[in-house]
Amino acid sequence: MTETTPADARPLPIRDASIRLGQALKLAALVEDGAMARDVVQDGLVTVNGAVETRRGAQLKDGDVVEFHGEAVVIEAGSAD
């Protein structure tokens, strides 16, 4: 893990080189559905690499850290089955 990766961040394996923020939130089970993803992102409740991200369609890549509601995941591109 990098210096900016929280020690308790769990890996989130994805197949492709990138994933949209809303999709990552759903895949990580941090939100229940796309509507909830839209709401929490627009409300500024999600951070990516320590900065608030308000674009649900923001592209995440390998090593990016997403945090919401006290939970963190780190994107692992190209590692999903």
mmCIF file with all atom_site columns, N, CA and C in Angstrom:
data_model
loop_
_atom_site.group_PDB
_atom_site.id
_atom_site.type_symbol
_atom_site.label_atom_id
_atom_site.label_alt_id
_atom_site.label_comp_id
_atom_site.label_asym_id
_atom_site.label_entity_id
_atom_site.label_seq_id
_atom_site.pdbx_PDB_ins_code
_atom_site.Cartn_x
_atom_site.Cartn_y
_atom_site.Cartn_z
_atom_site.occupancy
_atom_site.B_iso_or_equiv
_atom_site.pdbx_formal_charge
_atom_site.auth_seq_id
_atom_site.auth_comp_id
_atom_site.auth_asym_id
_atom_site.auth_atom_id
_atom_site.pdbx_PDB_model_num
ATOM 1   N N  . MET A 1 1  ? 0.829   -1.185  0.000   1.00 0.00 ? 1  MET A N  1
ATOM 2   C CA . MET A 1 1  ? 0.000   0.000   0.000   1.00 0.00 ? 1  MET A CA 1
ATOM 3   C C  . MET A 1 1  ? 0.871   1.246   0.000   1.00 0.00 ? 1  MET A C  1
ATOM 4   N N  . THR A 1 2  ? 0.344   2.306   -0.563  1.00 0.00 ? 2  THR A N  1
ATOM 5   C CA . THR A 1 2  ? 1.089   3.551   -0.622  1.00 0.00 ? 2  THR A CA 1
ATOM 6   C C  . THR A 1 2  ? 0.919   4.338   0.670   1.00 0.00 ? 2  THR A C  1
ATOM 7   N N  . GLU A 1 3  ? 1.680   5.427   0.779   1.00 0.00 ? 3  GLU A N  1
ATOM 8   C CA . GLU A 1 3  ? 1.586   6.266   1.964   1.00 0.00 ? 3  GLU A CA 1
ATOM 9   C C  . GLU A 1 3  ? 0.193   6.867   2.116   1.00 0.00 ? 3  GLU A C  1
ATOM 10  N N  . THR A 1 4  ? -0.514  7.092   1.010   1.00 0.00 ? 4  THR A N  1
ATOM 11  C CA . THR A 1 4  ? -1.831  7.711   1.075   1.00 0.00 ? 4  THR A CA 1
ATOM 12  C C  . THR A 1 4  ? -2.949  6.697   1.240   1.00 0.00 ? 4  THR A C  1
ATOM 13  N N  . THR A 1 5  ? -2.647  5.423   1.197   1.00 0.00 ? 5  THR A N  1
ATOM 14  C CA . THR A 1 5  ? -3.666  4.395   1.333   1.00 0.00 ? 5  THR A CA 1
ATOM 15  C C  . THR A 1 5  ? -3.908  4.093   2.803   1.00 0.00 ? 5  THR A C  1
ATOM 16  N N  . PRO A 1 6  ? -5.148  4.246   3.272   1.00 0.00 ? 6  PRO A N  1
ATOM 17  C CA . PRO A 1 6  ? -5.431  3.893   4.661   1.00 0.00 ? 6  PRO A CA 1
ATOM 18  C C  . PRO A 1 6  ? -5.129  2.423   4.909   1.00 0.00 ? 6  PRO A C  1
ATOM 19  N N  . ALA A 1 7  ? -4.586  2.120   6.074   1.00 0.00 ? 7  ALA A N  1
ATOM 20  C CA . ALA A 1 7  ? -4.199  0.748   6.398   1.00 0.00 ? 7  ALA A CA 1
ATOM 21  C C  . ALA A 1 7  ? -5.392  -0.195  6.367   1.00 0.00 ? 7  ALA A C  1
ATOM 22  N N  . ASP A 1 8  ? -6.585  0.308   6.651   1.00 0.00 ? 8  ASP A N  1
ATOM 23  C CA . ASP A 1 8  ? -7.765  -0.552  6.692   1.00 0.00 ? 8  ASP A CA 1
ATOM 24  C C  . ASP A 1 8  ? -8.537  -0.589  5.375   1.00 0.00 ? 8  ASP A C  1
ATOM 25  N N  . ALA A 1 9  ? -7.992  0.007   4.313   1.00 0.00 ? 9  ALA A N  1
ATOM 26  C CA . ALA A 1 9  ? -8.666  -0.016  3.010   1.00 0.00 ? 9  ALA A CA 1
ATOM 27  C C  . ALA A 1 9  ? -8.659  -1.435  2.469   1.00 0.00 ? 9  ALA A C  1
ATOM 28  N N  . ARG A 1 10 ? -9.822  -1.885  2.026   1.00 0.00 ? 10 ARG A N  1
ATOM 29  C CA . ARG A 1 10 ? -9.894  -3.231  1.447   1.00 0.00 ? 10 ARG A CA 1
ATOM 30  C C  . ARG A 1 10 ? -9.776  -3.128  -0.063  1.00 0.00 ? 10 ARG A C  1
ATOM 31  N N  . PRO A 1 11 ? -9.206  -4.140  -0.687  1.00 0.00 ? 11 PRO A N  1
ATOM 32  C CA . PRO A 1 11 ? -9.044  -4.110  -2.142  1.00 0.00 ? 11 PRO A CA 1
ATOM 33  C C  . PRO A 1 11 ? -10.383 -4.234  -2.863  1.00 0.00 ? 11 PRO A C  1
ATOM 34  N N  . LEU A 1 12 ? -10.509 -3.542  -3.981  1.00 0.00 ? 12 LEU A N  1
ATOM 35  C CA . LEU A 1 12 ? -11.684 -3.654  -4.837  1.00 0.00 ? 12 LEU A CA 1
ATOM 36  C C  . LEU A 1 12 ? -11.199 -4.030  -6.231  1.00 0.00 ? 12 LEU A C  1
ATOM 37  N N  . PRO A 1 13 ? -11.143 -5.337  -6.513  1.00 0.00 ? 13 PRO A N  1
ATOM 38  C CA . PRO A 1 13 ? -10.658 -5.780  -7.825  1.00 0.00 ? 13 PRO A CA 1
ATOM 39  C C  . PRO A 1 13 ? -11.660 -5.452  -8.925  1.00 0.00 ? 13 PRO A C  1
ATOM 40  N N  . ILE A 1 14 ? -11.142 -4.923  -10.040 1.00 0.00 ? 14 ILE A N  1
ATOM 41  C CA . ILE A 1 14 ? -11.972 -4.662  -11.218 1.00 0.00 ? 14 ILE A CA 1
ATOM 42  C C  . ILE A 1 14 ? -11.292 -5.298  -12.428 1.00 0.00 ? 14 ILE A C  1
ATOM 43  N N  . ARG A 1 15 ? -12.082 -5.606  -13.459 1.00 0.00 ? 15 ARG A N  1
ATOM 44  C CA . ARG A 1 15 ? -11.544 -6.261  -14.660 1.00 0.00 ? 15 ARG A CA 1
ATOM 45  C C  . ARG A 1 15 ? -10.800 -5.316  -15.573 1.00 0.00 ? 15 ARG A C  1
ATOM 46  N N  . ASP A 1 16 ? -11.355 -4.138  -15.751 1.00 0.00 ? 16 ASP A N  1
ATOM 47  C CA . ASP A 1 16 ? -10.817 -3.186  -16.728 1.00 0.00 ? 16 ASP A CA 1
ATOM 48  C C  . ASP A 1 16 ? -9.766  -2.278  -16.095 1.00 0.00 ? 16 ASP A C  1
ATOM 49  N N  . ALA A 1 17 ? -9.235  -1.369  -16.896 1.00 0.00 ? 17 ALA A N  1
ATOM 50  C CA . ALA A 1 17 ? -8.205  -0.438  -16.415 1.00 0.00 ? 17 ALA A CA 1
ATOM 51  C C  . ALA A 1 17 ? -8.793  0.664   -15.552 1.00 0.00 ? 17 ALA A C  1
ATOM 52  N N  . SER A 1 18 ? -10.115 0.910   -15.700 1.00 0.00 ? 18 SER A N  1
ATOM 53  C CA . SER A 1 18 ? -10.743 1.962   -14.909 1.00 0.00 ? 18 SER A CA 1
ATOM 54  C C  . SER A 1 18 ? -12.197 1.608   -14.634 1.00 0.00 ? 18 SER A C  1
ATOM 55  N N  . ILE A 1 19 ? -12.784 2.364   -13.706 1.00 0.00 ? 19 ILE A N  1
ATOM 56  C CA . ILE A 1 19 ? -14.195 2.187   -13.348 1.00 0.00 ? 19 ILE A CA 1
ATOM 57  C C  . ILE A 1 19 ? -14.728 3.547   -12.931 1.00 0.00 ? 19 ILE A C  1
ATOM 58  N N  . ARG A 1 20 ? -15.995 3.796   -13.190 1.00 0.00 ? 20 ARG A N  1
ATOM 59  C CA . ARG A 1 20 ? -16.610 5.057   -12.773 1.00 0.00 ? 20 ARG A CA 1
ATOM 60  C C  . ARG A 1 20 ? -16.891 5.007   -11.267 1.00 0.00 ? 20 ARG A C  1
ATOM 61  N N  . LEU A 1 21 ? -16.846 6.162   -10.644 1.00 0.00 ? 21 LEU A N  1
ATOM 62  C CA . LEU A 1 21 ? -17.014 6.247   -9.199  1.00 0.00 ? 21 LEU A CA 1
ATOM 63  C C  . LEU A 1 21 ? -18.331 5.623   -8.736  1.00 0.00 ? 21 LEU A C  1
ATOM 64  N N  . GLY A 1 22 ? -19.426 5.946   -9.393  1.00 0.00 ? 22 GLY A N  1
ATOM 65  C CA . GLY A 1 22 ? -20.723 5.389   -8.995  1.00 0.00 ? 22 GLY A CA 1
ATOM 66  C C  . GLY A 1 22 ? -20.736 3.871   -9.057  1.00 0.00 ? 22 GLY A C  1
ATOM 67  N N  . GLN A 1 23 ? -20.115 3.316   -10.104 1.00 0.00 ? 23 GLN A N  1
ATOM 68  C CA . GLN A 1 23 ? -20.045 1.861   -10.247 1.00 0.00 ? 23 GLN A CA 1
ATOM 69  C C  . GLN A 1 23 ? -19.197 1.251   -9.145  1.00 0.00 ? 23 GLN A C  1
ATOM 70  N N  . ALA A 1 24 ? -18.101 1.918   -8.811  1.00 0.00 ? 24 ALA A N  1
ATOM 71  C CA . ALA A 1 24 ? -17.216 1.408   -7.756  1.00 0.00 ? 24 ALA A CA 1
ATOM 72  C C  . ALA A 1 24 ? -17.924 1.392   -6.407  1.00 0.00 ? 24 ALA A C  1
ATOM 73  N N  . LEU A 1 25 ? -18.689 2.426   -6.126  1.00 0.00 ? 25 LEU A N  1
ATOM 74  C CA . LEU A 1 25 ? -19.427 2.465   -4.861  1.00 0.00 ? 25 LEU A CA 1
ATOM 75  C C  . LEU A 1 25 ? -20.407 1.304   -4.765  1.00 0.00 ? 25 LEU A C  1
ATOM 76  N N  . LYS A 1 26 ? -21.085 1.000   -5.879  1.00 0.00 ? 26 LYS A N  1
ATOM 77  C CA . LYS A 1 26 ? -22.027 -0.120  -5.889  1.00 0.00 ? 26 LYS A CA 1
ATOM 78  C C  . LYS A 1 26 ? -21.295 -1.452  -5.782  1.00 0.00 ? 26 LYS A C  1
ATOM 79  N N  . LEU A 1 27 ? -20.226 -1.620  -6.551  1.00 0.00 ? 27 LEU A N  1
ATOM 80  C CA . LEU A 1 27 ? -19.468 -2.870  -6.534  1.00 0.00 ? 27 LEU A CA 1
ATOM 81  C C  . LEU A 1 27 ? -18.901 -3.161  -5.141  1.00 0.00 ? 27 LEU A C  1
ATOM 82  N N  . ALA A 1 28 ? -18.474 -2.131  -4.453  1.00 0.00 ? 28 ALA A N  1
ATOM 83  C CA . ALA A 1 28 ? -17.907 -2.292  -3.113  1.00 0.00 ? 28 ALA A CA 1
ATOM 84  C C  . ALA A 1 28 ? -18.990 -2.420  -2.044  1.00 0.00 ? 28 ALA A C  1
ATOM 85  N N  . ALA A 1 29 ? -20.248 -2.336  -2.448  1.00 0.00 ? 29 ALA A N  1
ATOM 86  C CA . ALA A 1 29 ? -21.386 -2.405  -1.531  1.00 0.00 ? 29 ALA A CA 1
ATOM 87  C C  . ALA A 1 29 ? -21.363 -1.281  -0.494  1.00 0.00 ? 29 ALA A C  1
ATOM 88  N N  . LEU A 1 30 ? -20.830 -0.129  -0.904  1.00 0.00 ? 30 LEU A N  1
ATOM 89  C CA . LEU A 1 30 ? -20.854 1.039   -0.032  1.00 0.00 ? 30 LEU A CA 1
ATOM 90  C C  . LEU A 1 30 ? -22.185 1.773   -0.151  1.00 0.00 ? 30 LEU A C  1
ATOM 91  N N  . VAL A 1 31 ? -22.883 1.558   -1.264  1.00 0.00 ? 31 VAL A N  1
ATOM 92  C CA . VAL A 1 31 ? -24.227 2.095   -1.477  1.00 0.00 ? 31 VAL A CA 1
ATOM 93  C C  . VAL A 1 31 ? -25.095 0.977   -2.035  1.00 0.00 ? 31 VAL A C  1
ATOM 94  N N  . GLU A 1 32 ? -26.407 1.157   -1.924  1.00 0.00 ? 32 GLU A N  1
ATOM 95  C CA . GLU A 1 32 ? -27.334 0.117   -2.377  1.00 0.00 ? 32 GLU A CA 1
ATOM 96  C C  . GLU A 1 32 ? -27.610 0.141   -3.873  1.00 0.00 ? 32 GLU A C  1
ATOM 97  N N  . ASP A 1 33 ? -27.628 1.346   -4.452  1.00 0.00 ? 33 ASP A N  1
ATOM 98  C CA . ASP A 1 33 ? -27.978 1.445   -5.872  1.00 0.00 ? 33 ASP A CA 1
ATOM 99  C C  . ASP A 1 33 ? -27.422 2.728   -6.480  1.00 0.00 ? 33 ASP A C  1
ATOM 100 N N  . GLY A 1 34 ? -27.674 2.894   -7.757  1.00 0.00 ? 34 GLY A N  1
ATOM 101 C CA . GLY A 1 34 ? -27.157 4.061   -8.471  1.00 0.00 ? 34 GLY A CA 1
ATOM 102 C C  . GLY A 1 34 ? -27.718 5.375   -7.965  1.00 0.00 ? 34 GLY A C  1
ATOM 103 N N  . ALA A 1 35 ? -28.976 5.376   -7.543  1.00 0.00 ? 35 ALA A N  1
ATOM 104 C CA . ALA A 1 35 ? -29.581 6.608   -7.020  1.00 0.00 ? 35 ALA A CA 1
ATOM 105 C C  . ALA A 1 35 ? -28.878 7.039   -5.737  1.00 0.00 ? 35 ALA A C  1
ATOM 106 N N  . MET A 1 36 ? -28.587 6.079   -4.886  1.00 0.00 ? 36 MET A N  1
ATOM 107 C CA . MET A 1 36 ? -27.884 6.408   -3.643  1.00 0.00 ? 36 MET A CA 1
ATOM 108 C C  . MET A 1 36 ? -26.462 6.875   -3.951  1.00 0.00 ? 36 MET A C  1
ATOM 109 N N  . ALA A 1 37 ? -25.820 6.247   -4.918  1.00 0.00 ? 37 ALA A N  1
ATOM 110 C CA . ALA A 1 37 ? -24.470 6.665   -5.324  1.00 0.00 ? 37 ALA A CA 1
ATOM 111 C C  . ALA A 1 37 ? -24.505 8.113   -5.799  1.00 0.00 ? 37 ALA A C  1
ATOM 112 N N  . ARG A 1 38 ? -25.468 8.441   -6.641  1.00 0.00 ? 38 ARG A N  1
ATOM 113 C CA . ARG A 1 38 ? -25.598 9.813   -7.139  1.00 0.00 ? 38 ARG A CA 1
ATOM 114 C C  . ARG A 1 38 ? -25.752 10.793  -5.983  1.00 0.00 ? 38 ARG A C  1
ATOM 115 N N  . ASP A 1 39 ? -26.616 10.464  -5.044  1.00 0.00 ? 39 ASP A N  1
ATOM 116 C CA . ASP A 1 39 ? -26.903 11.372  -3.938  1.00 0.00 ? 39 ASP A CA 1
ATOM 117 C C  . ASP A 1 39 ? -25.680 11.606  -3.045  1.00 0.00 ? 39 ASP A C  1
ATOM 118 N N  . VAL A 1 40 ? -24.987 10.528  -2.648  1.00 0.00 ? 40 VAL A N  1
ATOM 119 C CA . VAL A 1 40 ? -23.862 10.713  -1.726  1.00 0.00 ? 40 VAL A CA 1
ATOM 120 C C  . VAL A 1 40 ? -22.695 11.414  -2.408  1.00 0.00 ? 40 VAL A C  1
ATOM 121 N N  . VAL A 1 41 ? -22.511 11.170  -3.702  1.00 0.00 ? 41 VAL A N  1
ATOM 122 C CA . VAL A 1 41 ? -21.433 11.848  -4.430  1.00 0.00 ? 41 VAL A CA 1
ATOM 123 C C  . VAL A 1 41 ? -21.773 13.327  -4.594  1.00 0.00 ? 41 VAL A C  1
ATOM 124 N N  . GLN A 1 42 ? -22.984 13.629  -5.027  1.00 0.00 ? 42 GLN A N  1
ATOM 125 C CA . GLN A 1 42 ? -23.386 15.028  -5.220  1.00 0.00 ? 42 GLN A CA 1
ATOM 126 C C  . GLN A 1 42 ? -23.367 15.811  -3.907  1.00 0.00 ? 42 GLN A C  1
ATOM 127 N N  . ASP A 1 43 ? -23.618 15.126  -2.798  1.00 0.00 ? 43 ASP A N  1
ATOM 128 C CA . ASP A 1 43 ? -23.621 15.786  -1.489  1.00 0.00 ? 43 ASP A CA 1
ATOM 129 C C  . ASP A 1 43 ? -22.214 15.968  -0.922  1.00 0.00 ? 43 ASP A C  1
ATOM 130 N N  . GLY A 1 44 ? -21.193 15.517  -1.658  1.00 0.00 ? 44 GLY A N  1
ATOM 131 C CA . GLY A 1 44 ? -19.815 15.701  -1.222  1.00 0.00 ? 44 GLY A CA 1
ATOM 132 C C  . GLY A 1 44 ? -19.387 14.785  -0.094  1.00 0.00 ? 44 GLY A C  1
ATOM 133 N N  . LEU A 1 45 ? -20.017 13.619  0.004   1.00 0.00 ? 45 LEU A N  1
ATOM 134 C CA . LEU A 1 45 ? -19.727 12.690  1.092   1.00 0.00 ? 45 LEU A CA 1
ATOM 135 C C  . LEU A 1 45 ? -18.677 11.645  0.741   1.00 0.00 ? 45 LEU A C  1
ATOM 136 N N  . VAL A 1 46 ? -18.191 11.665  -0.506  1.00 0.00 ? 46 VAL A N  1
ATOM 137 C CA . VAL A 1 46 ? -17.227 10.668  -0.980  1.00 0.00 ? 46 VAL A CA 1
ATOM 138 C C  . VAL A 1 46 ? -15.907 11.362  -1.293  1.00 0.00 ? 46 VAL A C  1
ATOM 139 N N  . THR A 1 47 ? -14.809 10.728  -0.880  1.00 0.00 ? 47 THR A N  1
ATOM 140 C CA . THR A 1 47 ? -13.500 11.249  -1.260  1.00 0.00 ? 47 THR A CA 1
ATOM 141 C C  . THR A 1 47 ? -12.770 10.225  -2.122  1.00 0.00 ? 47 THR A C  1
ATOM 142 N N  . VAL A 1 48 ? -11.964 10.744  -3.028  1.00 0.00 ? 48 VAL A N  1
ATOM 143 C CA . VAL A 1 48 ? -11.088 9.924   -3.857  1.00 0.00 ? 48 VAL A CA 1
ATOM 144 C C  . VAL A 1 48 ? -9.678  10.458  -3.646  1.00 0.00 ? 48 VAL A C  1
ATOM 145 N N  . ASN A 1 49 ? -8.819  9.600   -3.147  1.00 0.00 ? 49 ASN A N  1
ATOM 146 C CA . ASN A 1 49 ? -7.438  9.978   -2.842  1.00 0.00 ? 49 ASN A CA 1
ATOM 147 C C  . ASN A 1 49 ? -7.376  11.197  -1.920  1.00 0.00 ? 49 ASN A C  1
ATOM 148 N N  . GLY A 1 50 ? -8.315  11.252  -0.973  1.00 0.00 ? 50 GLY A N  1
ATOM 149 C CA . GLY A 1 50 ? -8.314  12.290  0.044   1.00 0.00 ? 50 GLY A CA 1
ATOM 150 C C  . GLY A 1 50 ? -9.016  13.582  -0.329  1.00 0.00 ? 50 GLY A C  1
ATOM 151 N N  . ALA A 1 51 ? -9.487  13.704  -1.568  1.00 0.00 ? 51 ALA A N  1
ATOM 152 C CA . ALA A 1 51 ? -10.173 14.923  -2.010  1.00 0.00 ? 51 ALA A CA 1
ATOM 153 C C  . ALA A 1 51 ? -11.641 14.616  -2.292  1.00 0.00 ? 51 ALA A C  1
ATOM 154 N N  . VAL A 1 52 ? -12.526 15.527  -1.905  1.00 0.00 ? 52 VAL A N  1
ATOM 155 C CA . VAL A 1 52 ? -13.949 15.345  -2.172  1.00 0.00 ? 52 VAL A CA 1
ATOM 156 C C  . VAL A 1 52 ? -14.165 15.272  -3.681  1.00 0.00 ? 52 VAL A C  1
ATOM 157 N N  . GLU A 1 53 ? -14.943 14.279  -4.104  1.00 0.00 ? 53 GLU A N  1
ATOM 158 C CA . GLU A 1 53 ? -15.257 14.104  -5.533  1.00 0.00 ? 53 GLU A CA 1
ATOM 159 C C  . GLU A 1 53 ? -16.768 14.204  -5.702  1.00 0.00 ? 53 GLU A C  1
ATOM 160 N N  . THR A 1 54 ? -17.226 15.121  -6.537  1.00 0.00 ? 54 THR A N  1
ATOM 161 C CA . THR A 1 54 ? -18.660 15.321  -6.735  1.00 0.00 ? 54 THR A CA 1
ATOM 162 C C  . THR A 1 54 ? -19.144 14.862  -8.105  1.00 0.00 ? 54 THR A C  1
ATOM 163 N N  . ARG A 1 55 ? -18.276 14.188  -8.853  1.00 0.00 ? 55 ARG A N  1
ATOM 164 C CA . ARG A 1 55 ? -18.667 13.669  -10.178 1.00 0.00 ? 55 ARG A CA 1
ATOM 165 C C  . ARG A 1 55 ? -18.847 12.156  -10.086 1.00 0.00 ? 55 ARG A C  1
ATOM 166 N N  . ARG A 1 56 ? -20.083 11.704  -10.189 1.00 0.00 ? 56 ARG A N  1
ATOM 167 C CA . ARG A 1 56 ? -20.364 10.271  -10.110 1.00 0.00 ? 56 ARG A CA 1
ATOM 168 C C  . ARG A 1 56 ? -19.666 9.507   -11.223 1.00 0.00 ? 56 ARG A C  1
ATOM 169 N N  . GLY A 1 57 ? -19.442 10.152  -12.367 1.00 0.00 ? 57 GLY A N  1
ATOM 170 C CA . GLY A 1 57 ? -18.802 9.504   -13.510 1.00 0.00 ? 57 GLY A CA 1
ATOM 171 C C  . GLY A 1 57 ? -17.283 9.619   -13.520 1.00 0.00 ? 57 GLY A C  1
ATOM 172 N N  . ALA A 1 58 ? -16.704 10.144  -12.449 1.00 0.00 ? 58 ALA A N  1
ATOM 173 C CA . ALA A 1 58 ? -15.243 10.273  -12.393 1.00 0.00 ? 58 ALA A CA 1
ATOM 174 C C  . ALA A 1 58 ? -14.599 8.904   -12.598 1.00 0.00 ? 58 ALA A C  1
ATOM 175 N N  . GLN A 1 59 ? -13.577 8.850   -13.439 1.00 0.00 ? 59 GLN A N  1
ATOM 176 C CA . GLN A 1 59 ? -12.889 7.600   -13.743 1.00 0.00 ? 59 GLN A CA 1
ATOM 177 C C  . GLN A 1 59 ? -11.843 7.300   -12.666 1.00 0.00 ? 59 GLN A C  1
ATOM 178 N N  . LEU A 1 60 ? -11.914 6.113   -12.096 1.00 0.00 ? 60 LEU A N  1
ATOM 179 C CA . LEU A 1 60 ? -10.949 5.667   -11.095 1.00 0.00 ? 60 LEU A CA 1
ATOM 180 C C  . LEU A 1 60 ? -10.021 4.668   -11.745 1.00 0.00 ? 60 LEU A C  1
ATOM 181 N N  . LYS A 1 61 ? -8.757  4.690   -11.329 1.00 0.00 ? 61 LYS A N  1
ATOM 182 C CA . LYS A 1 61 ? -7.772  3.766   -11.893 1.00 0.00 ? 61 LYS A CA 1
ATOM 183 C C  . LYS A 1 61 ? -7.077  3.012   -10.769 1.00 0.00 ? 61 LYS A C  1
ATOM 184 N N  . ASP A 1 62 ? -6.206  2.114   -11.150 1.00 0.00 ? 62 ASP A N  1
ATOM 185 C CA . ASP A 1 62 ? -5.478  1.278   -10.207 1.00 0.00 ? 62 ASP A CA 1
ATOM 186 C C  . ASP A 1 62 ? -4.797  2.133   -9.138  1.00 0.00 ? 62 ASP A C  1
ATOM 187 N N  . GLY A 1 63 ? -5.017  1.778   -7.875  1.00 0.00 ? 63 GLY A N  1
ATOM 188 C CA . GLY A 1 63 ? -4.386  2.475   -6.768  1.00 0.00 ? 63 GLY A CA 1
ATOM 189 C C  . GLY A 1 63 ? -5.201  3.598   -6.174  1.00 0.00 ? 63 GLY A C  1
ATOM 190 N N  . ASP A 1 64 ? -6.275  4.024   -6.850  1.00 0.00 ? 64 ASP A N  1
ATOM 191 C CA . ASP A 1 64 ? -7.115  5.085   -6.297  1.00 0.00 ? 64 ASP A CA 1
ATOM 192 C C  . ASP A 1 64 ? -7.829  4.572   -5.038  1.00 0.00 ? 64 ASP A C  1
ATOM 193 N N  . VAL A 1 65 ? -7.963  5.462   -4.060  1.00 0.00 ? 65 VAL A N  1
ATOM 194 C CA . VAL A 1 65 ? -8.610  5.114   -2.800  1.00 0.00 ? 65 VAL A CA 1
ATOM 195 C C  . VAL A 1 65 ? -9.919  5.888   -2.691  1.00 0.00 ? 65 VAL A C  1
ATOM 196 N N  . VAL A 1 66 ? -11.003 5.144   -2.501  1.00 0.00 ? 66 VAL A N  1
ATOM 197 C CA . VAL A 1 66 ? -12.333 5.734   -2.357  1.00 0.00 ? 66 VAL A CA 1
ATOM 198 C C  . VAL A 1 66 ? -12.761 5.562   -0.908  1.00 0.00 ? 66 VAL A C  1
ATOM 199 N N  . GLU A 1 67 ? -13.222 6.653   -0.291  1.00 0.00 ? 67 GLU A N  1
ATOM 200 C CA . GLU A 1 67 ? -13.693 6.587   1.090   1.00 0.00 ? 67 GLU A CA 1
ATOM 201 C C  . GLU A 1 67 ? -15.104 7.145   1.193   1.00 0.00 ? 67 GLU A C  1
ATOM 202 N N  . PHE A 1 68 ? -15.936 6.428   1.941   1.00 0.00 ? 68 PHE A N  1
ATOM 203 C CA . PHE A 1 68 ? -17.306 6.868   2.201   1.00 0.00 ? 68 PHE A CA 1
ATOM 204 C C  . PHE A 1 68 ? -17.782 6.232   3.493   1.00 0.00 ? 68 PHE A C  1
ATOM 205 N N  . HIS A 1 69 ? -18.354 7.055   4.336   1.00 0.00 ? 69 HIS A N  1
ATOM 206 C CA . HIS A 1 69 ? -19.001 6.583   5.563   1.00 0.00 ? 69 HIS A CA 1
ATOM 207 C C  . HIS A 1 69 ? -18.075 5.734   6.426   1.00 0.00 ? 69 HIS A C  1
ATOM 208 N N  . GLY A 1 70 ? -16.817 6.162   6.536   1.00 0.00 ? 70 GLY A N  1
ATOM 209 C CA . GLY A 1 70 ? -15.861 5.469   7.391   1.00 0.00 ? 70 GLY A CA 1
ATOM 210 C C  . GLY A 1 70 ? -15.240 4.218   6.800   1.00 0.00 ? 70 GLY A C  1
ATOM 211 N N  . GLU A 1 71 ? -15.569 3.901   5.551   1.00 0.00 ? 71 GLU A N  1
ATOM 212 C CA . GLU A 1 71 ? -14.995 2.729   4.890   1.00 0.00 ? 71 GLU A CA 1
ATOM 213 C C  . GLU A 1 71 ? -14.156 3.180   3.706   1.00 0.00 ? 71 GLU A C  1
ATOM 214 N N  . ALA A 1 72 ? -13.084 2.436   3.448   1.00 0.00 ? 72 ALA A N  1
ATOM 215 C CA . ALA A 1 72 ? -12.200 2.765   2.333   1.00 0.00 ? 72 ALA A CA 1
ATOM 216 C C  . ALA A 1 72 ? -11.930 1.529   1.498   1.00 0.00 ? 72 ALA A C  1
ATOM 217 N N  . VAL A 1 73 ? -11.859 1.741   0.178   1.00 0.00 ? 73 VAL A N  1
ATOM 218 C CA . VAL A 1 73 ? -11.470 0.671   -0.748  1.00 0.00 ? 73 VAL A CA 1
ATOM 219 C C  . VAL A 1 73 ? -10.387 1.214   -1.653  1.00 0.00 ? 73 VAL A C  1
ATOM 220 N N  . VAL A 1 74 ? -9.504  0.327   -2.088  1.00 0.00 ? 74 VAL A N  1
ATOM 221 C CA . VAL A 1 74 ? -8.456  0.709   -3.039  1.00 0.00 ? 74 VAL A CA 1
ATOM 222 C C  . VAL A 1 74 ? -8.690  -0.082  -4.327  1.00 0.00 ? 74 VAL A C  1
ATOM 223 N N  . ILE A 1 75 ? -8.718  0.628   -5.437  1.00 0.00 ? 75 ILE A N  1
ATOM 224 C CA . ILE A 1 75 ? -8.987  0.017   -6.738  1.00 0.00 ? 75 ILE A CA 1
ATOM 225 C C  . ILE A 1 75 ? -7.799  -0.835  -7.162  1.00 0.00 ? 75 ILE A C  1
ATOM 226 N N  . GLU A 1 76 ? -8.090  -2.061  -7.576  1.00 0.00 ? 76 GLU A N  1
ATOM 227 C CA . GLU A 1 76 ? -7.075  -2.970  -8.106  1.00 0.00 ? 76 GLU A CA 1
ATOM 228 C C  . GLU A 1 76 ? -7.487  -3.357  -9.515  1.00 0.00 ? 76 GLU A C  1
ATOM 229 N N  . ALA A 1 77 ? -7.011  -2.606  -10.487 1.00 0.00 ? 77 ALA A N  1
ATOM 230 C CA . ALA A 1 77 ? -7.402  -2.804  -11.883 1.00 0.00 ? 77 ALA A CA 1
ATOM 231 C C  . ALA A 1 77 ? -6.804  -4.071  -12.464 1.00 0.00 ? 77 ALA A C  1
ATOM 232 N N  . GLY A 1 78 ? -7.594  -4.719  -13.316 1.00 0.00 ? 78 GLY A N  1
ATOM 233 C CA . GLY A 1 78 ? -7.133  -5.904  -14.019 1.00 0.00 ? 78 GLY A CA 1
ATOM 234 C C  . GLY A 1 78 ? -6.994  -7.142  -13.166 1.00 0.00 ? 78 GLY A C  1
ATOM 235 N N  . SER A 1 79 ? -7.646  -7.142  -11.988 1.00 0.00 ? 79 SER A N  1
ATOM 236 C CA . SER A 1 79 ? -7.452  -8.283  -11.096 1.00 0.00 ? 79 SER A CA 1
ATOM 237 C C  . SER A 1 79 ? -8.735  -9.047  -10.780 1.00 0.00 ? 79 SER A C  1
ATOM 238 N N  . ALA A 1 80 ? -9.867  -8.637  -11.348 1.00 0.00 ? 80 ALA A N  1
ATOM 239 C CA . ALA A 1 80 ? -11.120 -9.361  -11.099 1.00 0.00 ? 80 ALA A CA 1
ATOM 240 C C  . ALA A 1 80 ? -11.198 -10.578 -12.005 1.00 0.00 ? 80 ALA A C  1
ATOM 241 N N  . ASP A 1 81 ? -11.927 -11.573 -11.557 1.00 0.00 ? 81 ASP A N  1
ATOM 242 C CA . ASP A 1 81 ? -12.108 -12.796 -12.356 1.00 0.00 ? 81 ASP A CA 1
ATOM 243 C C  . ASP A 1 81 ? -13.038 -12.567 -13.504 1.00 0.00 ? 81 ASP A C  1
#
